[in-house]
Amino acid sequence: MAAFRTLDDLGDVQGKVALVRVDLNLPVKDGRATDLTRAQAVAPTILELADAGAKVLLLAHFGRPKGERHSQMSLSIIQGDLERVLGREVMFIPEVSGPVTQQAIGILRPGDIGILENTRFWPGEEKNDPEFARAIAAHGDFYVNDAFSASHRAHASTEGLAHLLPAYAGRAMEKELKALDAALGTPVQPVAAVVGGAKVSTKLGVLEHLVGKVQHLIIGGGMANTFLAARGVDVGKSLCEHELTGAVEQILDAAERAGCTVHLPYDVVVAKEFAANPPSLRTCNVHEVAADEMILDIGPRATEALADVLKTCRTLVWNGPLGAFETPPFDEATVALAKTAAALTKEGSLTSVAGGGDTVAALNHAGVAGDFTYVSTAGGAFLEWMEGKELPGVAALQK
Ligand code: ADP
Ligand code: MG
């Protein structure tokens, strides 16, 4: 892994002003946050810096205000929630730079915490305008990025600032980078990847990158149908991107050249209508899907075979559910394989890293998210990392 400056590289910060980029894009209903996970994730960094005597100024975006002030996207809305998570007072500062910000910094004592207004109220944020970044940087002595989930975007607060001040990875960022490195950077071999979800089209880059990185590529979900179709299987009414069978053939060829085994299901769960426990539900061989049936999950025999594959592996990276897990019983394969991965992780034989919006929901549904080595809630940034892309906000923190 590339070496990153972390909080361990900071000298004495007593009385210094820390500009800390965090992800506080909390889901809000009726003026209150409905999920505090993101605030909890960045609390250790904030408290560590405050306890070391820094004046901690938080920078974050909130919603999509597109360069204009919108009161319903003001970060003042989550000030109270943040105070409850931190167990400290947090001063809300309605600007990100200028005299109001400078005056607030004068009022803050060492160890105090302030949150600056939504960075995306200013057009310079998403444009990564150097002047906007310089105006913010003028208030700080150093910069900390603890927002991996926002670091696939080269914005002023995620990338620009890192070039203007001494820049460090926060504790949440550090944990995420270590986990991702253990999964795909310098993993213990053999490595398995599970890629599922609805469509090949959203994950072409991921698949192309993974075939050169892993020994076992396990394909599930709707995208498995496109793979099966490329192999000449009639998938009936299933979700399938027939126009992508050429791209899939290329991926299969690249996998073969790289010595990566691609695992497609040989039995599947099908139904004539997409509903919970439909009367037409049945399990069959992939070659027996009728013209009016759709594949909604991989079958029990395929799931068992995949569990055996995981038992031979030391590292697992997982993105995308194996079936339409929101609707029973099409959650069964995902839940079963997630439980296998969790058990192997607990035994110590597997390092397991998972990410993706629906994947996190599926692992929570299976009740095993806490048993994986690491579960990333980063969404877009996680997928770009799975594509092997360099994330600009992360690259800017390299030593
Ligand atoms: P993530 O958000 O973890 O990256 P995706 O968004 O790619 O995952 O895919 C998740 C969606 O894929 C789920 O809503 C699930 O219902 C759907 N899905 C999985 N298998 C199938 C299938 N066989 N047919 C239709 N939809 C499926
Ligand atoms: Mg999704």
Tab-separated table of C-alpha atoms and ligand atoms in Angstrom:
chain	number	residue	atom	x	y	z
A	1	MET	CA	0.000	0.000	0.000
A	2	ALA	CA	1.176	3.520	-0.701
A	3	ALA	CA	2.233	5.159	2.528
A	4	PHE	CA	-0.111	7.777	3.949
A	5	ARG	CA	0.447	10.403	6.564
A	6	THR	CA	-1.822	9.670	9.511
A	7	LEU	CA	-2.557	11.357	12.825
A	8	ASP	CA	0.482	9.457	14.157
A	9	ASP	CA	2.667	11.750	12.030
A	10	LEU	CA	1.277	14.895	13.629
A	11	GLY	CA	3.538	16.664	16.067
A	12	ASP	CA	2.236	18.899	18.829
A	13	VAL	CA	-1.146	20.308	17.794
A	14	GLN	CA	-1.869	22.287	20.952
A	15	GLY	CA	-3.684	25.498	19.935
A	16	LYS	CA	-3.386	24.728	16.218
A	17	VAL	CA	-6.354	24.908	13.874
A	18	ALA	CA	-7.240	21.580	12.230
A	19	LEU	CA	-9.408	21.615	9.104
A	20	VAL	CA	-11.035	18.177	9.097
A	21	ARG	CA	-13.050	16.892	6.114
A	22	VAL	CA	-15.712	14.477	7.353
A	23	ASP	CA	-18.758	12.739	5.900
A	24	LEU	CA	-21.777	14.120	7.760
A	25	ASN	CA	-24.211	13.637	4.911
A	26	LEU	CA	-26.676	12.051	7.328
A	27	PRO	CA	-30.136	10.949	6.220
A	28	VAL	CA	-32.580	13.440	7.796
A	29	LYS	CA	-36.333	13.324	8.370
A	30	ASP	CA	-38.327	16.143	9.981
A	31	GLY	CA	-35.161	17.997	10.915
A	32	ARG	CA	-33.504	15.059	12.708
A	33	ALA	CA	-30.952	12.522	11.544
A	34	THR	CA	-32.431	9.053	11.123
A	35	ASP	CA	-29.075	7.256	11.067
A	36	LEU	CA	-25.951	8.403	12.910
A	37	THR	CA	-23.507	5.835	11.455
A	38	ARG	CA	-21.490	8.414	9.519
A	39	ALA	CA	-21.157	10.740	12.514
A	40	GLN	CA	-20.104	7.818	14.703
A	41	ALA	CA	-17.485	6.806	12.152
A	42	VAL	CA	-15.671	10.164	12.306
A	43	ALA	CA	-16.028	10.742	16.052
A	44	PRO	CA	-12.691	9.085	16.986
A	45	THR	CA	-10.709	11.444	14.733
A	46	ILE	CA	-12.530	14.552	15.978
A	47	LEU	CA	-12.152	13.609	19.635
A	48	GLU	CA	-8.499	12.612	19.262
A	49	LEU	CA	-7.625	15.986	17.734
A	50	ALA	CA	-9.699	17.919	20.273
A	51	ASP	CA	-8.166	15.997	23.172
A	52	ALA	CA	-4.712	16.796	21.810
A	53	GLY	CA	-5.596	20.500	22.127
A	54	ALA	CA	-6.337	21.428	18.517
A	55	LYS	CA	-9.168	23.742	17.541
A	56	VAL	CA	-11.119	21.361	15.327
A	57	LEU	CA	-12.993	22.856	12.370
A	58	LEU	CA	-15.168	20.366	10.483
A	59	LEU	CA	-15.762	20.620	6.742
A	60	ALA	CA	-18.538	18.603	5.122
A	61	HIS	CA	-21.125	18.595	2.372
A	62	PHE	CA	-24.813	17.997	2.968
A	63	GLY	CA	-27.185	17.158	0.125
A	64	ARG	CA	-26.853	18.670	-3.339
A	65	PRO	CA	-27.331	22.460	-3.075
A	66	LYS	CA	-25.380	22.982	-6.329
A	67	GLY	CA	-23.434	26.073	-5.336
A	68	GLU	CA	-26.236	27.988	-3.598
A	69	ARG	CA	-27.407	28.487	-0.031
A	70	HIS	CA	-30.493	26.420	0.848
A	71	SER	CA	-31.590	26.616	4.495
A	72	GLN	CA	-32.914	23.034	4.412
A	73	MET	CA	-29.385	21.845	3.523
A	74	SER	CA	-27.592	23.852	6.207
A	75	LEU	CA	-25.282	21.803	8.387
A	76	SER	CA	-26.816	23.634	11.369
A	77	ILE	CA	-29.550	20.971	11.058
A	78	ILE	CA	-27.253	18.206	12.276
A	79	GLN	CA	-25.346	20.260	14.873
A	80	GLY	CA	-27.427	18.784	17.728
A	81	ASP	CA	-27.086	15.203	16.481
A	82	LEU	CA	-23.340	15.672	16.180
A	83	GLU	CA	-23.130	17.049	19.731
A	84	ARG	CA	-24.978	13.989	21.032
A	85	VAL	CA	-22.644	11.603	19.173
A	86	LEU	CA	-19.489	13.423	20.339
A	87	GLY	CA	-20.709	14.213	23.840
A	88	ARG	CA	-19.262	17.712	23.325
A	89	GLU	CA	-20.497	21.125	22.359
A	90	VAL	CA	-20.073	21.998	18.664
A	91	MET	CA	-20.128	25.615	17.465
A	92	PHE	CA	-21.940	26.139	14.153
A	93	ILE	CA	-20.127	28.611	11.880
A	94	PRO	CA	-22.304	29.861	8.965
A	95	GLU	CA	-19.400	30.433	6.529
A	96	VAL	CA	-16.375	28.390	5.381
A	97	SER	CA	-13.958	31.308	5.142
A	98	GLY	CA	-13.627	35.052	5.689
A	99	PRO	CA	-14.088	37.311	8.735
A	100	VAL	CA	-16.999	35.339	10.276
A	101	THR	CA	-14.891	32.177	10.266
A	102	GLN	CA	-11.831	34.019	11.599
A	103	GLN	CA	-13.864	35.537	14.424
A	104	ALA	CA	-15.274	32.101	15.355
A	105	ILE	CA	-11.762	30.652	15.479
A	106	GLY	CA	-10.841	33.471	17.865
A	107	ILE	CA	-13.693	32.478	20.179
A	108	LEU	CA	-12.877	28.744	20.120
A	109	ARG	CA	-10.410	27.565	22.764
A	110	PRO	CA	-7.915	24.752	22.201
A	111	GLY	CA	-9.869	21.481	22.308
A	112	ASP	CA	-13.104	23.077	21.062
A	113	ILE	CA	-14.983	21.894	17.980
A	114	GLY	CA	-16.699	23.945	15.276
A	115	ILE	CA	-18.569	22.924	12.162
A	116	LEU	CA	-18.382	25.123	9.089
A	117	GLU	CA	-21.369	25.525	6.762
A	118	ASN	CA	-22.085	23.080	3.905
A	119	THR	CA	-19.107	23.354	1.520
A	120	ARG	CA	-21.382	22.814	-1.492
A	121	PHE	CA	-23.153	26.140	-0.868
A	122	TRP	CA	-20.181	27.606	-2.769
A	123	PRO	CA	-19.631	26.763	-6.464
A	124	GLY	CA	-15.864	26.663	-5.871
A	125	GLU	CA	-16.210	23.427	-3.891
A	126	GLU	CA	-17.255	21.079	-6.688
A	127	LYS	CA	-15.162	22.999	-9.252
A	128	ASN	CA	-12.136	22.513	-7.003
A	129	ASP	CA	-11.463	26.234	-7.467
A	130	PRO	CA	-7.950	26.994	-6.162
A	131	GLU	CA	-9.010	30.422	-4.887
A	132	PHE	CA	-11.887	28.931	-2.886
A	133	ALA	CA	-9.536	26.303	-1.459
A	134	ARG	CA	-6.924	28.952	-0.578
A	135	ALA	CA	-9.537	31.040	1.256
A	136	ILE	CA	-10.412	28.037	3.449
A	137	ALA	CA	-6.793	26.921	3.876
A	138	ALA	CA	-5.903	30.397	5.206
A	139	HIS	CA	-7.735	29.555	8.448
A	140	GLY	CA	-6.002	26.240	9.158
A	141	ASP	CA	-2.597	24.972	10.266
A	142	PHE	CA	-3.134	21.463	8.893
A	143	TYR	CA	-5.707	19.364	7.036
A	144	VAL	CA	-7.166	15.947	7.859
A	145	ASN	CA	-9.312	13.913	5.456
A	146	ASP	CA	-11.569	11.401	7.202
A	147	ALA	CA	-14.132	11.136	4.404
A	148	PHE	CA	-13.165	8.179	2.182
A	149	SER	CA	-16.731	8.150	0.814
A	150	ALA	CA	-16.257	11.640	-0.690
A	151	SER	CA	-12.672	11.140	-1.858
A	152	HIS	CA	-13.466	9.832	-5.338
A	153	ARG	CA	-14.329	13.437	-6.166
A	154	ALA	CA	-11.608	16.034	-6.642
A	155	HIS	CA	-13.364	18.831	-4.787
A	156	ALA	CA	-11.796	21.728	-2.887
A	157	SER	CA	-12.486	20.178	0.518
A	158	THR	CA	-11.454	16.642	-0.478
A	159	GLU	CA	-8.479	17.280	-2.739
A	160	GLY	CA	-7.601	20.966	-3.164
A	161	LEU	CA	-6.907	21.571	0.523
A	162	ALA	CA	-4.561	18.589	0.724
A	163	HIS	CA	-2.133	20.417	-1.554
A	164	LEU	CA	-2.250	23.669	0.413
A	165	LEU	CA	-1.680	22.425	3.959
A	166	PRO	CA	0.158	19.526	5.578
A	167	ALA	CA	-2.370	16.721	4.955
A	168	TYR	CA	-3.166	13.597	6.995
A	169	ALA	CA	-5.569	10.657	6.822
A	170	GLY	CA	-7.998	10.554	9.749
A	171	ARG	CA	-8.642	7.361	11.719
A	172	ALA	CA	-11.732	6.289	9.715
A	173	MET	CA	-9.888	6.911	6.439
A	174	GLU	CA	-6.881	4.986	7.731
A	175	LYS	CA	-9.050	2.018	8.733
A	176	GLU	CA	-10.789	1.984	5.359
A	177	LEU	CA	-7.513	2.170	3.397
A	178	LYS	CA	-6.005	-0.668	5.439
A	179	ALA	CA	-9.063	-2.874	4.956
A	180	LEU	CA	-9.210	-2.217	1.218
A	181	ASP	CA	-5.514	-2.878	0.871
A	182	ALA	CA	-5.903	-6.208	2.685
A	183	ALA	CA	-8.696	-7.138	0.275
A	184	LEU	CA	-7.259	-6.193	-3.108
A	185	GLY	CA	-3.974	-4.319	-2.712
A	186	THR	CA	-1.723	-6.877	-1.072
A	187	PRO	CA	-4.166	-9.668	-0.132
A	188	VAL	CA	-3.338	-13.083	1.239
A	189	GLN	CA	-3.964	-15.566	-1.620
A	190	PRO	CA	-6.151	-17.157	-2.827
A	191	VAL	CA	-8.672	-14.364	-3.250
A	192	ALA	CA	-12.355	-14.706	-4.128
A	193	ALA	CA	-14.575	-11.896	-5.349
A	194	VAL	CA	-18.348	-12.050	-5.244
A	195	VAL	CA	-19.944	-9.679	-7.727
A	196	GLY	CA	-23.706	-9.604	-7.834
A	197	GLY	CA	-26.457	-7.048	-8.129
A	198	ALA	CA	-28.776	-6.105	-10.882
A	199	LYS	CA	-26.743	-5.262	-13.954
A	200	VAL	CA	-23.431	-5.963	-15.661
A	201	SER	CA	-23.529	-2.459	-17.173
A	202	THR	CA	-22.978	-0.745	-13.789
A	203	LYS	CA	-20.057	-3.041	-12.940
A	204	LEU	CA	-18.154	-3.629	-16.183
A	205	GLY	CA	-15.130	-1.729	-14.838
A	206	VAL	CA	-15.199	-3.744	-11.630
A	207	LEU	CA	-15.326	-7.066	-13.473
A	208	GLU	CA	-12.531	-6.095	-15.867
A	209	HIS	CA	-10.301	-5.098	-12.962
A	210	LEU	CA	-11.070	-8.124	-10.794
A	211	VAL	CA	-10.274	-10.835	-13.353
A	212	GLY	CA	-6.632	-9.786	-13.179
A	213	LYS	CA	-6.626	-9.645	-9.381
A	214	VAL	CA	-8.479	-12.655	-7.992
A	215	GLN	CA	-8.355	-16.438	-8.400
A	216	HIS	CA	-12.122	-16.928	-8.098
A	217	LEU	CA	-14.743	-14.616	-9.540
A	218	ILE	CA	-18.204	-15.540	-8.302
A	219	ILE	CA	-21.009	-14.054	-10.374
A	220	GLY	CA	-24.540	-13.813	-8.981
A	221	GLY	CA	-27.604	-11.600	-9.147
A	222	GLY	CA	-29.215	-10.331	-12.313
A	223	MET	CA	-25.796	-9.957	-13.906
A	224	ALA	CA	-25.272	-13.732	-13.790
A	225	ASN	CA	-28.113	-13.979	-16.312
A	226	THR	CA	-26.139	-11.945	-18.836
A	227	PHE	CA	-23.148	-14.239	-18.286
A	228	LEU	CA	-25.348	-17.319	-18.742
A	229	ALA	CA	-26.845	-15.832	-21.911
A	230	ALA	CA	-23.329	-15.209	-23.245
A	231	ARG	CA	-22.673	-18.919	-22.715
A	232	GLY	CA	-25.747	-19.788	-24.755
A	233	VAL	CA	-28.189	-20.419	-21.913
A	234	ASP	CA	-31.827	-19.401	-22.491
A	235	VAL	CA	-32.682	-17.285	-19.436
A	236	GLY	CA	-36.378	-16.823	-20.315
A	237	LYS	CA	-37.908	-13.610	-18.934
A	238	SER	CA	-34.991	-12.913	-16.574
A	239	LEU	CA	-33.403	-9.494	-16.202
A	240	CYS	CA	-30.634	-9.766	-18.813
A	241	GLU	CA	-28.595	-7.292	-20.830
A	242	HIS	CA	-28.394	-9.166	-24.118
A	243	GLU	CA	-26.521	-6.264	-25.729
A	244	LEU	CA	-23.650	-6.888	-23.310
A	245	THR	CA	-22.980	-10.532	-24.129
A	246	GLY	CA	-20.000	-9.424	-26.257
A	247	ALA	CA	-18.484	-7.516	-23.344
A	248	VAL	CA	-19.098	-10.511	-21.085
A	249	GLU	CA	-17.307	-12.829	-23.538
A	250	GLN	CA	-14.304	-10.519	-23.397
A	251	ILE	CA	-14.330	-10.661	-19.605
A	252	LEU	CA	-14.522	-14.460	-19.717
A	253	ASP	CA	-11.567	-14.564	-22.136
A	254	ALA	CA	-9.518	-12.196	-19.975
A	255	ALA	CA	-10.302	-14.335	-16.935
A	256	GLU	CA	-9.110	-17.456	-18.693
A	257	ARG	CA	-5.855	-15.795	-19.745
A	258	ALA	CA	-5.302	-14.571	-16.168
A	259	GLY	CA	-6.048	-17.949	-14.583
A	260	CYS	CA	-9.148	-16.635	-12.829
A	261	THR	CA	-11.967	-19.160	-12.433
A	262	VAL	CA	-15.375	-17.632	-13.118
A	263	HIS	CA	-18.159	-19.313	-11.148
A	264	LEU	CA	-21.617	-19.156	-12.673
A	265	PRO	CA	-24.605	-20.826	-11.000
A	266	TYR	CA	-25.743	-24.217	-12.333
A	267	ASP	CA	-29.012	-24.210	-10.470
A	268	VAL	CA	-31.325	-21.252	-9.979
A	269	VAL	CA	-34.542	-20.194	-8.244
A	270	VAL	CA	-37.168	-19.090	-10.755
A	271	ALA	CA	-40.740	-17.766	-10.787
A	272	LYS	CA	-43.261	-16.522	-13.332
A	273	GLU	CA	-44.037	-13.399	-11.327
A	274	PHE	CA	-41.822	-11.238	-9.175
A	275	ALA	CA	-43.559	-11.357	-5.784
A	276	ALA	CA	-42.925	-12.740	-2.319
A	277	ASN	CA	-43.292	-16.529	-2.216
A	278	PRO	CA	-45.120	-16.755	-5.555
A	279	PRO	CA	-47.065	-19.961	-6.398
A	280	SER	CA	-44.890	-20.540	-9.505
A	281	LEU	CA	-41.686	-20.682	-7.416
A	282	ARG	CA	-39.323	-23.540	-8.247
A	283	THR	CA	-35.654	-24.471	-8.329
A	284	CYS	CA	-34.154	-25.868	-11.517
A	285	ASN	CA	-31.013	-26.386	-13.539
A	286	VAL	CA	-29.986	-23.284	-15.536
A	287	HIS	CA	-30.756	-25.180	-18.737
A	288	GLU	CA	-34.376	-25.774	-17.679
A	289	VAL	CA	-35.627	-22.189	-17.323
A	290	ALA	CA	-38.918	-21.848	-19.224
A	291	ALA	CA	-39.623	-18.969	-21.606
A	292	ASP	CA	-42.078	-17.377	-19.151
A	293	GLU	CA	-39.878	-17.758	-16.046
A	294	MET	CA	-37.310	-15.427	-14.517
A	295	ILE	CA	-34.231	-16.214	-12.468
A	296	LEU	CA	-34.427	-14.392	-9.126
A	297	ASP	CA	-31.750	-16.135	-7.065
A	298	ILE	CA	-29.015	-18.686	-7.474
A	299	GLY	CA	-29.925	-22.192	-6.369
A	300	PRO	CA	-29.028	-24.173	-3.216
A	301	ARG	CA	-26.545	-26.493	-4.950
A	302	ALA	CA	-24.663	-23.577	-6.495
A	303	THR	CA	-24.651	-21.853	-3.099
A	304	GLU	CA	-23.165	-24.931	-1.460
A	305	ALA	CA	-20.478	-25.165	-4.129
A	306	LEU	CA	-19.619	-21.492	-3.576
A	307	ALA	CA	-19.331	-22.074	0.169
A	308	ASP	CA	-16.753	-24.768	-0.656
A	309	VAL	CA	-14.867	-22.267	-2.834
A	310	LEU	CA	-14.764	-19.747	0.041
A	311	LYS	CA	-13.375	-22.441	2.333
A	312	THR	CA	-10.324	-22.725	0.065
A	313	CYS	CA	-9.755	-18.939	0.027
A	314	ARG	CA	-8.018	-16.604	2.471
A	315	THR	CA	-9.477	-13.314	1.241
A	316	LEU	CA	-12.936	-12.278	0.050
A	317	VAL	CA	-14.177	-9.062	-1.472
A	318	TRP	CA	-17.941	-8.807	-1.994
A	319	ASN	CA	-20.095	-6.366	-3.906
A	320	GLY	CA	-23.682	-7.032	-4.903
A	321	PRO	CA	-26.327	-9.493	-3.657
A	322	LEU	CA	-26.698	-12.932	-5.298
A	323	GLY	CA	-30.448	-12.570	-5.755
A	324	ALA	CA	-33.379	-10.189	-5.411
A	325	PHE	CA	-32.819	-10.328	-1.644
A	326	GLU	CA	-35.477	-7.731	-0.729
A	327	THR	CA	-38.208	-10.236	-1.650
A	328	PRO	CA	-38.368	-13.635	0.091
A	329	PRO	CA	-37.333	-16.313	-0.603
A	330	PHE	CA	-34.909	-14.766	-3.127
A	331	ASP	CA	-32.655	-13.747	-0.218
A	332	GLU	CA	-31.699	-17.320	0.603
A	333	ALA	CA	-28.459	-17.687	-1.369
A	334	THR	CA	-27.163	-14.267	-0.274
A	335	VAL	CA	-27.963	-14.964	3.375
A	336	ALA	CA	-26.429	-18.472	3.265
A	337	LEU	CA	-23.187	-17.404	1.573
A	338	ALA	CA	-22.893	-14.326	3.814
A	339	LYS	CA	-23.217	-16.587	6.858
A	340	THR	CA	-20.505	-18.891	5.506
A	341	ALA	CA	-18.185	-15.917	4.930
A	342	ALA	CA	-18.918	-14.584	8.411
A	343	ALA	CA	-18.227	-17.965	10.028
A	344	LEU	CA	-14.922	-18.376	8.148
A	345	THR	CA	-13.944	-14.846	9.176
A	346	LYS	CA	-14.731	-15.599	12.824
A	347	GLU	CA	-12.622	-18.776	12.626
A	348	GLY	CA	-9.760	-16.627	11.372
A	349	SER	CA	-9.329	-18.353	8.004
A	350	LEU	CA	-10.800	-15.534	5.882
A	351	THR	CA	-10.362	-11.766	5.581
A	352	SER	CA	-13.713	-10.494	4.317
A	353	VAL	CA	-14.386	-7.025	2.960
A	354	ALA	CA	-17.732	-5.959	1.524
A	355	GLY	CA	-19.240	-2.751	0.208
A	356	GLY	CA	-22.062	-1.258	-1.849
A	357	GLY	CA	-25.393	0.251	-0.779
A	358	ASP	CA	-27.506	-2.840	-1.345
A	359	THR	CA	-24.720	-5.163	-0.228
A	360	VAL	CA	-24.580	-3.476	3.185
A	361	ALA	CA	-28.381	-3.782	3.420
A	362	ALA	CA	-28.182	-7.476	2.440
A	363	LEU	CA	-25.476	-8.240	5.027
A	364	ASN	CA	-27.492	-6.445	7.699
A	365	HIS	CA	-30.533	-8.455	6.620
A	366	ALA	CA	-28.440	-11.626	7.031
A	367	GLY	CA	-27.386	-10.369	10.469
A	368	VAL	CA	-23.666	-10.786	9.757
A	369	ALA	CA	-22.374	-7.316	8.809
A	370	GLY	CA	-20.611	-7.116	12.181
A	371	ASP	CA	-18.814	-10.416	11.578
A	372	PHE	CA	-17.114	-9.352	8.354
A	373	THR	CA	-13.574	-7.995	8.673
A	374	TYR	CA	-14.710	-4.695	7.193
A	375	VAL	CA	-17.895	-3.365	5.641
A	376	SER	CA	-17.545	-0.178	3.637
A	377	THR	CA	-20.507	2.182	3.524
A	378	ALA	CA	-18.782	4.362	0.949
A	379	GLY	CA	-20.931	3.524	-2.115
A	380	GLY	CA	-19.513	5.300	-5.191
A	381	ALA	CA	-15.997	5.597	-3.774
A	382	PHE	CA	-15.972	1.865	-2.915
A	383	LEU	CA	-17.000	0.913	-6.458
A	384	GLU	CA	-14.360	3.170	-8.018
A	385	TRP	CA	-11.778	1.567	-5.773
A	386	MET	CA	-13.017	-1.876	-6.915
A	387	GLU	CA	-12.433	-0.696	-10.466
A	388	GLY	CA	-8.801	-0.095	-9.578
A	389	LYS	CA	-9.114	3.666	-9.953
A	390	GLU	CA	-6.990	6.068	-7.984
A	391	LEU	CA	-9.218	8.248	-5.779
A	392	PRO	CA	-7.999	11.866	-5.963
A	393	GLY	CA	-8.716	12.658	-2.307
A	394	VAL	CA	-6.766	9.580	-1.231
A	395	ALA	CA	-3.880	10.087	-3.652
A	396	ALA	CA	-3.362	13.595	-2.235
A	397	LEU	CA	-2.577	12.107	1.193
A	398	GLN	CA	0.343	9.977	0.019
A	399	LYS	CA	3.703	10.516	1.615
B	1	ADP	P1	-24.902	-2.625	-4.626
B	1	ADP	O1	-25.776	-1.434	-4.266
B	1	ADP	O2	-24.522	-3.421	-3.423
B	1	ADP	O3	-23.712	-2.230	-5.471
B	1	ADP	P2	-26.569	-3.296	-6.911
B	1	ADP	O4	-27.225	-1.955	-6.792
B	1	ADP	O5	-25.676	-3.539	-8.047
B	1	ADP	O6	-25.792	-3.622	-5.525
B	1	ADP	O7	-27.669	-4.421	-7.019
B	1	ADP	C1	-28.641	-4.684	-6.030
B	1	ADP	C2	-29.971	-5.051	-6.654
B	1	ADP	O8	-29.870	-6.163	-7.523
B	1	ADP	C3	-30.986	-5.441	-5.597
B	1	ADP	O9	-32.022	-4.490	-5.575
B	1	ADP	C4	-31.491	-6.811	-6.047
B	1	ADP	O10	-32.893	-6.973	-5.899
B	1	ADP	C5	-31.116	-6.830	-7.502
B	1	ADP	N1	-31.020	-8.206	-8.007
B	1	ADP	C6	-30.198	-9.181	-7.581
B	1	ADP	N2	-30.422	-10.334	-8.248
B	1	ADP	C7	-31.403	-10.086	-9.134
B	1	ADP	C8	-32.081	-10.890	-10.117
B	1	ADP	N3	-31.765	-12.174	-10.318
B	1	ADP	N4	-33.052	-10.289	-10.849
B	1	ADP	C9	-33.351	-9.003	-10.651
B	1	ADP	N5	-32.763	-8.195	-9.744
B	1	ADP	C10	-31.791	-8.727	-8.985
B	2	MG	MG	-27.301	-0.367	-5.399
